[in-house]
Coordinates of C-alpha atoms in Angstrom, one line a residue:
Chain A
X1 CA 6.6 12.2 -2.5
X2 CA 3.5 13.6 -0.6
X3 CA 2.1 11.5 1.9
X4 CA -1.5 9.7 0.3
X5 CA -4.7 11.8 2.1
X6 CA -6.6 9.8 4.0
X7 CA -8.8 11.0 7.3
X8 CA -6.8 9.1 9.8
X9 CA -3.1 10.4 8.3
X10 CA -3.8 13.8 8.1
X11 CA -5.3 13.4 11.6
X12 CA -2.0 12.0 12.7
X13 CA -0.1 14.8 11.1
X14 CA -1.8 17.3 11.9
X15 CA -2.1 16.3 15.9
X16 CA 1.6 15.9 15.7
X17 CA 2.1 19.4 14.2
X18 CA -0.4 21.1 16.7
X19 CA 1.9 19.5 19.6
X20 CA 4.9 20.6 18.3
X21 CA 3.9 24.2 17.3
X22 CA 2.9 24.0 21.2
X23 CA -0.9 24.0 22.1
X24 CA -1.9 23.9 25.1
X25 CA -4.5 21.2 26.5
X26 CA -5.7 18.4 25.5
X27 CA -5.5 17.9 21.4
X28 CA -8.8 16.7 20.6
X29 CA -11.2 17.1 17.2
X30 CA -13.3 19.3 18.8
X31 CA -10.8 21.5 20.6
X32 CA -10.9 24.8 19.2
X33 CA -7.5 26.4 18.2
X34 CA -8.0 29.5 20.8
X35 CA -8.6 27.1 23.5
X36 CA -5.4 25.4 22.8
X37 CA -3.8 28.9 22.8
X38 CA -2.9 28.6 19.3
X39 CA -3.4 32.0 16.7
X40 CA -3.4 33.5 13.6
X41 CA 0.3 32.7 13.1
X42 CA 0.1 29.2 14.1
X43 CA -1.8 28.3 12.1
X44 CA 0.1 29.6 9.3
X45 CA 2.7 27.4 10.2
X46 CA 0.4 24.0 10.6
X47 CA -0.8 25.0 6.7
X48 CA 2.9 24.8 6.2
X49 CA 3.4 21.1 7.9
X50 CA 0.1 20.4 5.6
X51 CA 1.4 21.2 2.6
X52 CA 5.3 20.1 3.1
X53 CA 3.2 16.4 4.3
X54 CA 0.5 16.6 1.8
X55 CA 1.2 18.5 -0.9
X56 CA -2.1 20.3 -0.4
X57 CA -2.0 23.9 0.0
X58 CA -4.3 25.9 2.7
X59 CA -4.2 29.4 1.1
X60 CA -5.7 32.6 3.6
X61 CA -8.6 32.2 2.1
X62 CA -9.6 28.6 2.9
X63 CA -8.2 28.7 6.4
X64 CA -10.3 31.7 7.7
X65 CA -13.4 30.5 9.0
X66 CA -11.3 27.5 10.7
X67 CA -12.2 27.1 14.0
X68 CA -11.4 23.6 15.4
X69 CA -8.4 21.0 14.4
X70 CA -11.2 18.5 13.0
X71 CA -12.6 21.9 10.8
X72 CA -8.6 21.7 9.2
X73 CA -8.7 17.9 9.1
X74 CA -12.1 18.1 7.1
X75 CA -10.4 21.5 4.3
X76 CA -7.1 19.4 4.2
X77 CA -9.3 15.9 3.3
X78 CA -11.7 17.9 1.3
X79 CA -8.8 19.6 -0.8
X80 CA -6.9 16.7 -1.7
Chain B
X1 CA 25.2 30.5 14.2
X2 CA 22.0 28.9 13.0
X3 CA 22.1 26.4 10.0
X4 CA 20.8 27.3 6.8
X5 CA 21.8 30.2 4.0
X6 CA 21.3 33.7 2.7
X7 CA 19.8 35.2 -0.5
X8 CA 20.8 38.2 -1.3
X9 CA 19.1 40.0 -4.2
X10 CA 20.8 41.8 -7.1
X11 CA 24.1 40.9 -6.0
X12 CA 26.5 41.1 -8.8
X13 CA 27.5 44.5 -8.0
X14 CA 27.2 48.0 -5.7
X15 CA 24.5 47.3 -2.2
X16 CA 24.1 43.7 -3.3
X17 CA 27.5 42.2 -3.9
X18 CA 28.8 43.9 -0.8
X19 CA 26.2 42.8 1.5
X20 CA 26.3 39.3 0.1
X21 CA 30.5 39.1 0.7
X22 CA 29.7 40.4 4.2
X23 CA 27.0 37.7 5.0
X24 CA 29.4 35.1 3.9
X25 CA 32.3 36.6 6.1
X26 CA 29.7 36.4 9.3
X27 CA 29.5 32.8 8.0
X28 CA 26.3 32.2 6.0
X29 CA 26.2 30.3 2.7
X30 CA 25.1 32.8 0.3
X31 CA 23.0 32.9 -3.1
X32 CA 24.3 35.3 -5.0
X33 CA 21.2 36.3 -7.5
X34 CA 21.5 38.0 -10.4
X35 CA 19.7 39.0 -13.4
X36 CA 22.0 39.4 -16.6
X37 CA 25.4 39.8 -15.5
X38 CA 27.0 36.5 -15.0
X39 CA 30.5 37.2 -14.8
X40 CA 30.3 40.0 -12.6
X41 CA 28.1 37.5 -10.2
X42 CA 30.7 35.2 -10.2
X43 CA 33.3 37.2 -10.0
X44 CA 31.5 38.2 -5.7
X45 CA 31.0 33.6 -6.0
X46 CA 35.1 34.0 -6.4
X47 CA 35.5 36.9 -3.8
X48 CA 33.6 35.1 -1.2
X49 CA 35.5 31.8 -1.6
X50 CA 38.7 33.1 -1.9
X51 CA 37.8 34.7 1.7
X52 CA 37.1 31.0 2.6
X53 CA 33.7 31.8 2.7
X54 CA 30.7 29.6 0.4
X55 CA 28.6 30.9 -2.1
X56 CA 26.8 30.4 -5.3
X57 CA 25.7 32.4 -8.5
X58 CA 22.0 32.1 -9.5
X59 CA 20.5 33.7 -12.3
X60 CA 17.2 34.7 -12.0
X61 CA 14.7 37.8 -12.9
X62 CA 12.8 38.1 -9.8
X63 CA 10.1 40.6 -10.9
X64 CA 8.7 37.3 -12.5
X65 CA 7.3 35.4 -9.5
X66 CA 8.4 32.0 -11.3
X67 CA 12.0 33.2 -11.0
X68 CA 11.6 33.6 -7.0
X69 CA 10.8 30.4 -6.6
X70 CA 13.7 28.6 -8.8
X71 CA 15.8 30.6 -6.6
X72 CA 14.3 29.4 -3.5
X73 CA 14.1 26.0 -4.5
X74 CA 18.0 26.2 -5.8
X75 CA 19.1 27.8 -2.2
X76 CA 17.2 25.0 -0.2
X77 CA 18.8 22.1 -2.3
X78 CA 22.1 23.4 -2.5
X79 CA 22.6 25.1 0.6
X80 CA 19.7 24.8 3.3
X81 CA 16.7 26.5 4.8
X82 CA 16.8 30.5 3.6
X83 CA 17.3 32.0 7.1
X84 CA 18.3 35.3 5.8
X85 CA 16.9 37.8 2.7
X86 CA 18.3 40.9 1.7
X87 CA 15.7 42.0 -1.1
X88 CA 18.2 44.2 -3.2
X89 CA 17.8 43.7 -6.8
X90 CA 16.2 47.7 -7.8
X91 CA 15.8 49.3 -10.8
X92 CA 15.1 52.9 -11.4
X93 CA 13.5 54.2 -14.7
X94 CA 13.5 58.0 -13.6
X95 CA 11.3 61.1 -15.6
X96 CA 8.9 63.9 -14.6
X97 CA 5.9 62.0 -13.2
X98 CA 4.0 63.3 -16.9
X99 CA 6.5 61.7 -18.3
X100 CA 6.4 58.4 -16.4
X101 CA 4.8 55.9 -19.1
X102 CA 3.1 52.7 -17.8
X103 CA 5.9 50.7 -18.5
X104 CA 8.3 52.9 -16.5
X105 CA 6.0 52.7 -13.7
X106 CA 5.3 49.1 -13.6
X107 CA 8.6 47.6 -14.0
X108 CA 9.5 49.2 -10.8
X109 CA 7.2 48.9 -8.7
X110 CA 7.5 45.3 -10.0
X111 CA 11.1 44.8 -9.5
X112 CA 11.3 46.9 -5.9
X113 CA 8.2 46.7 -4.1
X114 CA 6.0 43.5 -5.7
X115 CA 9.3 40.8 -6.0
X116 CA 10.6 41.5 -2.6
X117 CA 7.0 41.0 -1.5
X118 CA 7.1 37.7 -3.3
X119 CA 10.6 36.8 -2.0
X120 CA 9.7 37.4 1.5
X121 CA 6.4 35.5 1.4
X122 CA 8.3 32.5 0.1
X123 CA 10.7 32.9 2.7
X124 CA 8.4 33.1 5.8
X125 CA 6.9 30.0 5.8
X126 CA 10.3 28.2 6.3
X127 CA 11.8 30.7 8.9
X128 CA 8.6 30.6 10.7
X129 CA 9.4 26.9 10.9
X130 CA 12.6 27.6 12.2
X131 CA 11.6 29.8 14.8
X132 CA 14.5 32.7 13.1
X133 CA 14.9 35.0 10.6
X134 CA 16.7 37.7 8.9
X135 CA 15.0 39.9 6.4
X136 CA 16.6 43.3 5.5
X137 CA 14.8 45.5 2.7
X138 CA 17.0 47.7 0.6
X139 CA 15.1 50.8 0.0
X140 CA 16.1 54.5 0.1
X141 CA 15.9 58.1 1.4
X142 CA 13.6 58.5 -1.2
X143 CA 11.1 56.6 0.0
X144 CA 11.6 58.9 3.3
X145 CA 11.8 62.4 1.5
X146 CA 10.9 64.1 -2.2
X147 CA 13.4 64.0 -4.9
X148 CA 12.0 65.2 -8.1
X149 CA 11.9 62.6 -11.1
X150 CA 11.5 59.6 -9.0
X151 CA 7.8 59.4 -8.5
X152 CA 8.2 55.7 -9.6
X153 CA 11.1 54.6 -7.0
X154 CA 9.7 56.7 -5.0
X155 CA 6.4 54.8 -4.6
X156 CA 8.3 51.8 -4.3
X157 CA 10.7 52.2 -2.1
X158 CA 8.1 54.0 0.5
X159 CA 5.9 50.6 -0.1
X160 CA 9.1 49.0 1.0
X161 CA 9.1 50.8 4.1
X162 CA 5.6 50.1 4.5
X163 CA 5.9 46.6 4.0
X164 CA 8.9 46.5 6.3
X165 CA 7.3 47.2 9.3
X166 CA 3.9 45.6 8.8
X167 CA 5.3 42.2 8.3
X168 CA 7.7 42.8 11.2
X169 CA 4.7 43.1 13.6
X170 CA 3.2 40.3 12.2
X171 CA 5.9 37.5 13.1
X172 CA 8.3 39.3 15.7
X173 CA 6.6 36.9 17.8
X174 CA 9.4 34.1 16.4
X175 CA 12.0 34.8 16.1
X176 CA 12.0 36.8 12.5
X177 CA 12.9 40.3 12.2
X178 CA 12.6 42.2 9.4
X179 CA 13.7 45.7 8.8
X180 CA 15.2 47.9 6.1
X181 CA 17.8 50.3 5.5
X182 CA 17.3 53.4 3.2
X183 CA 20.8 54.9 1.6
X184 CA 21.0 57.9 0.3
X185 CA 23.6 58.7 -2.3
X186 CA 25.9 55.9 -2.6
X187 CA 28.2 55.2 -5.4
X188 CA 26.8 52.8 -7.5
X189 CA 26.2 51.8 -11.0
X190 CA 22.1 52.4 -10.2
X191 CA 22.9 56.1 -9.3
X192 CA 24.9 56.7 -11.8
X193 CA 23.9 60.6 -12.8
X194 CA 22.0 61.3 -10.0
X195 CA 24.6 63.2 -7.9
X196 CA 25.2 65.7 -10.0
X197 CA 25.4 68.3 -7.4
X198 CA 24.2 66.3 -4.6
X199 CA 27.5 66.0 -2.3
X200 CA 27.3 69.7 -1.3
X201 CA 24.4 68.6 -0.1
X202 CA 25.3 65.7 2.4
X203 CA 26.7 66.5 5.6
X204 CA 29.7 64.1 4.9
X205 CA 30.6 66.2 1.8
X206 CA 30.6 62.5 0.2
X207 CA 28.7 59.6 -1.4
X208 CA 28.7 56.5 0.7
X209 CA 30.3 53.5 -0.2
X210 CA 28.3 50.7 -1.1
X211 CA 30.9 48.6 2.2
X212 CA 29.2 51.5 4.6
X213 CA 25.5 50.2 3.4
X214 CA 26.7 46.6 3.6
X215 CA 28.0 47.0 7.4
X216 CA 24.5 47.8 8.5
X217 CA 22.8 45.2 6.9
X218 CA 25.0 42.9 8.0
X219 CA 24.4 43.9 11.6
X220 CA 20.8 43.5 10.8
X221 CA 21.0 39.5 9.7
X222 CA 23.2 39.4 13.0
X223 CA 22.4 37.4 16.1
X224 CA 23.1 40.8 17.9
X225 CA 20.1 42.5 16.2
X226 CA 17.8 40.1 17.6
X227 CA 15.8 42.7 19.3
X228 CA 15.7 44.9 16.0
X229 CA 12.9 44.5 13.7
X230 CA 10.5 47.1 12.0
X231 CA 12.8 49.7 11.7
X232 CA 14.7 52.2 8.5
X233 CA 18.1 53.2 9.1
X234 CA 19.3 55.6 7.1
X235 CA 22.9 55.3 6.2
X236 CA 22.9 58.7 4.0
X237 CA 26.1 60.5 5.3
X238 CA 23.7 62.6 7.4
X239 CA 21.8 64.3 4.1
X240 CA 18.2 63.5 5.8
X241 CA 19.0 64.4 9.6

């Protein structure tokens, strides 16, 4: 069963997932993904810990324009 | 050894059923997918076992996108995280491109180019995860060089190719390769009629064996191929050197 979507677990998940996947810096809302030397592929892989967590799915589309780990927090909480 | 399975594609005879025997001797638990021929699918199933090795038989058209993912799903309950694909399953539907209806055209691109697209998309995610993966497409020579009649495979086995080394580039960076081998005239149900005349033609004076095709992919889905990944070899007996 999918984990319910509220603000404060998909922050939890998601700071958890940016750790492991290995960013660098501190994990903040407002760090930026490039800052935390994360790319294009990693973040592929944190819409996978999203949607195995959530059930919600971040398609190419909807994660393009995503720039900070608070912009996925806010797609993941709006999608759900 | 890493922990999880293999799908091979296709495997209930010739490329496929080969490859998948010679996954399961290296040690991988192996789906062996087919699309209508049960008993010949469980007849590799029995093979493998027999060798001591673990497999099962899943039935499943994977030109329907649907199908892919039953066959995922299946692999990851029954045997663990796909670590390694061999897109096989191909279909060949040959005429004089004038000739080539709509139907001919799409079902092959479908089957050979557009399901191992879906197959590998559904795979990445996982092996991305698991920071390793295997991924061998099965196209052809023909996808390399002209042979007249085959417009059709042709197209897809060249967008194989394509797709092979784009998508290697695009996750070398953990841990997944992905590359493809390209027979040439192999003895095979699929190419049944389509050596009339050819063996003069190859170097080796003889089709390949669908073992000698096998061998080289299962080097590819081998630890010692780590540093492989967006290539075509050629196993053709020398007929394109």
């Amino acid at each position: 069963m999918p984990t319910a979507v509220t603000p404060e677990a998909v922050e939890k998940v998601i700071f958890a997932g940016v750790e492991e996947i290995g960013a660098e810096g501190e994990i903040t809302r407002d760090a930026a993904f490039e800052d935390l030397d994360l790319d294009s592929l990693d973040l592929v892989e944190l819409a996978q810990i999203v949607e195995d967590e959530f059930g919600v799915e971040l398609d190419g589309d909807a994660v393009k324009d995503v720039k900070t780990i608070g912009d996925v927090i806010d797609l993941v909480v709006a999608r759900a | 050894m890493a922990d999880g399975c293999a799908i091979v594609t296709g495997a209930a005879r010739g490329i496929g059923a080969a490859s998948a025997t010679a996954l399961a001797a290296d040690g991988w638990p192996v789906v062996v997918n087919y699309r209508s021929d049960r008993d010949a699918a469980e007849r590799v199933v029995a093979e493998i076992e027999d060798a001591g090795g673990k497999a099962i038989a899943h039935g499943a058209d994977i030109s329907d996108p649907s199908g892919i993912e039953e066959l995922f799903a299946r692999a990851e309950e029954e045997l663990g995280t796909v670590l390694v694909l061999v897109n096989n399953a191909g279909v060949r539907a040959d005429a004089l491109s004038p000739q080539i209806g709509d139907e001919e055209w799409s079902k092959v691109i479908d089957t050979n180019l557009s399901a191992a697209f879906h197959a590998t998309r559904r795979a990445l995610r996982p092996m991305l995860r698991a920071r390793f993966g295997r991924i061998v497409n099965v196209a052809s020579i023909v996808g390399l060089r002209a042979n007249a009649g085959q417009a059709n495979y042709a197209a897809s086995k060249a967008g194989l190719i394509g797709m092979t080394r784009t998508i290697a580039v695009e996750v070398a960076r953990r841990g997944i390769t992905v590359n493809a081998v390209a027979p040439g005239l192999v003895e095979t149900k699929l190419a049944e009629g389509v050596g009339n005349g050819l063996a003069e033609a190859i170097p080796a004076r003889r089709p390949g064996t669908p073992e000698e095709v096998a061998a080289c992919i299962r080097f590819l889905c081998s630890e010692d191929a780590s540093y492989v990944t967006g290539t075509v070899l050629t196993v053709d007996g020398g007929l394109s050197a």
